[in-house]
Amino acid sequence: DAKTTQPPSMDCAEGRAANLPCNHSTISGNEYVYWYRQIHSQGPQYIIHGLKNNETNEMASLIITEDRKSSTLILPHATLRDTAVYYCIVTLRDDKIIFGKGTRLHILP
Amino acid sequence: DVKVTQSSRYLVKRTGEKVFLECVQDMDHENMFWYRQDPGLGLRLIYFSYDVKMKEKGDIPEGYSVSREKKERFSLILESASTNQTSMYLCASSFLWGPETQYFGPGTRLLVL
């Protein structure tokens, strides 16, 4: 049970911000939200994670709603190399990862 | 940079064959993992290991075994390959617990005929 719901696919124009939503309405208080991505023919790559506060790193920003039932991954200036499947994962810090089906993001030139 | 390598990118085997998938990491990581990835099902954990000679079952261990004789190497074994084991197999390693610390290899695409 992946505990998250994501749209199966999204398109975004190159240079624009890509906003990927994730619903996790059953998240518990000590579970984190993690995002990974998988570029074709490669293994998954960690992007970012958060608990309650919004987070930003060199790859992306993570916005978590106040009730923590949903979140959005933001790629501020999408490039063609960001075309990938993006996985939103909810889990405890020391628990295993359960990958769902993810969102296939297409960056359009 | 952490490097996780897998012995083959593509492999074709026949039903009933014994199959070895090798994974090597070069960062002295304690934890290593084997996943399989199938369309529509995402990644599923097969086995993991938190130390040499230690192993723990994941969500779908049936039909698989593992071996961790050295810290840097974690092998997945299909004792008698079956067609339903056709899949992409991904190895990962991590030093600390926590999903943000897992580094994945490039994957082995196995076809069982």
Short mmCIF file of C-alpha atoms in Angstrom, two decimals, chain A:
data_model
loop_
_atom_site.label_atom_id
_atom_site.label_comp_id
_atom_site.label_asym_id
_atom_site.label_seq_id
_atom_site.Cartn_x
_atom_site.Cartn_y
_atom_site.Cartn_z
CA ASP A 1 0.00 0.00 0.00
CA ALA A 2 1.74 3.11 -1.27
CA LYS A 3 -0.42 5.52 0.84
CA THR A 4 -0.15 8.21 -1.83
CA THR A 5 -2.13 9.28 -4.87
CA GLN A 6 -0.51 10.99 -7.83
CA PRO A 7 -1.74 11.84 -11.33
CA PRO A 8 -0.43 9.29 -13.82
CA SER A 9 1.07 11.89 -16.14
CA MET A 10 1.66 15.61 -16.58
CA ASP A 11 3.11 17.92 -19.21
CA CYS A 12 5.17 21.03 -18.60
CA ALA A 13 6.78 23.48 -21.02
CA GLU A 14 10.55 23.78 -20.87
CA GLY A 15 11.64 26.72 -18.71
CA ARG A 16 8.40 26.79 -16.75
CA ALA A 17 7.86 25.59 -13.21
CA ALA A 18 6.64 22.03 -12.95
CA ASN A 19 4.24 21.50 -10.05
CA LEU A 20 3.64 17.85 -9.18
CA PRO A 21 0.84 17.15 -6.69
CA CYS A 22 0.57 14.29 -4.23
CA ASN A 23 -2.27 13.34 -1.90
CA HIS A 24 -1.51 11.52 1.32
CA SER A 25 -4.63 11.94 3.41
CA THR A 26 -3.82 9.08 5.82
CA ILE A 27 -0.33 10.31 6.72
CA SER A 28 0.52 9.93 10.39
CA GLY A 29 2.25 12.53 12.54
CA ASN A 30 5.72 11.02 12.37
CA GLU A 31 5.73 10.05 8.71
CA TYR A 32 7.80 12.00 6.22
CA VAL A 33 7.03 12.89 2.63
CA TYR A 34 9.79 11.87 0.24
CA TRP A 35 10.17 12.49 -3.47
CA TYR A 36 12.24 10.39 -5.84
CA ARG A 37 12.48 10.44 -9.59
CA GLN A 38 13.48 7.85 -12.15
CA ILE A 39 14.84 8.85 -15.50
CA HIS A 40 14.43 6.28 -18.23
CA SER A 41 16.88 3.35 -17.96
CA GLN A 42 18.29 4.60 -14.65
CA GLY A 43 17.72 3.76 -11.02
CA PRO A 44 15.60 6.04 -8.80
CA GLN A 45 17.20 9.22 -7.52
CA TYR A 46 16.35 10.95 -4.24
CA ILE A 47 15.13 14.55 -4.65
CA ILE A 48 13.86 15.99 -1.37
CA HIS A 49 11.92 15.19 1.76
CA GLY A 50 10.01 16.98 4.52
CA LEU A 51 7.91 16.51 7.63
CA LYS A 52 5.88 19.67 8.23
CA ASN A 53 7.79 22.64 6.93
CA ASN A 54 8.38 23.55 3.31
CA GLU A 55 11.80 22.52 2.09
CA THR A 56 14.09 23.66 -0.71
CA ASN A 57 17.33 22.31 -2.08
CA GLU A 58 19.31 22.66 -5.28
CA MET A 59 16.96 20.36 -7.16
CA ALA A 60 13.46 21.31 -6.04
CA SER A 61 11.07 22.75 -3.49
CA LEU A 62 8.57 20.81 -1.43
CA ILE A 63 5.38 22.47 -0.25
CA ILE A 64 3.39 20.58 2.39
CA THR A 65 -0.09 21.75 3.32
CA GLU A 66 -0.77 22.71 6.91
CA ASP A 67 -2.93 19.62 7.50
CA ARG A 68 -0.18 17.53 5.82
CA LYS A 69 -2.72 15.71 3.69
CA SER A 70 -1.13 16.79 0.45
CA SER A 71 2.08 18.19 -0.94
CA THR A 72 3.53 19.63 -4.14
CA LEU A 73 6.96 19.14 -5.62
CA ILE A 74 8.12 22.15 -7.56
CA LEU A 75 10.85 22.08 -10.19
CA PRO A 76 11.36 25.81 -10.67
CA HIS A 77 12.73 25.87 -14.22
CA ALA A 78 12.05 22.55 -15.90
CA THR A 79 14.47 21.29 -18.54
CA LEU A 80 14.22 18.37 -20.93
CA ARG A 81 16.46 16.39 -18.57
CA ASP A 82 13.71 16.56 -15.95
CA THR A 83 11.56 14.22 -18.01
CA ALA A 84 11.10 11.26 -15.67
CA VAL A 85 8.68 9.40 -13.43
CA TYR A 86 8.31 11.18 -10.09
CA TYR A 87 7.41 9.19 -6.99
CA CYS A 88 5.87 10.64 -3.85
CA ILE A 89 6.45 8.37 -0.85
CA VAL A 90 5.18 8.58 2.71
CA THR A 91 7.12 6.62 5.30
CA LEU A 92 8.77 6.68 8.69
CA ARG A 93 12.36 7.90 8.79
CA ASP A 94 13.72 4.46 9.55
CA ASP A 95 11.27 2.43 7.53
CA LYS A 96 11.36 0.99 4.06
CA ILE A 97 10.40 2.81 0.90
CA ILE A 98 7.23 1.74 -0.86
CA PHE A 99 7.08 3.12 -4.36
CA GLY A 100 3.68 3.64 -5.96
CA LYS A 101 3.01 4.23 -9.63
CA GLY A 102 4.28 7.80 -9.72
CA THR A 103 3.67 10.65 -12.16
CA ARG A 104 5.23 10.54 -15.60
CA LEU A 105 6.38 14.11 -16.27
CA HIS A 106 6.91 15.15 -19.88
CA ILE A 107 8.87 18.34 -20.46
CA LEU A 108 7.86 19.82 -23.79
CA PRO A 109 10.40 21.80 -25.84
#
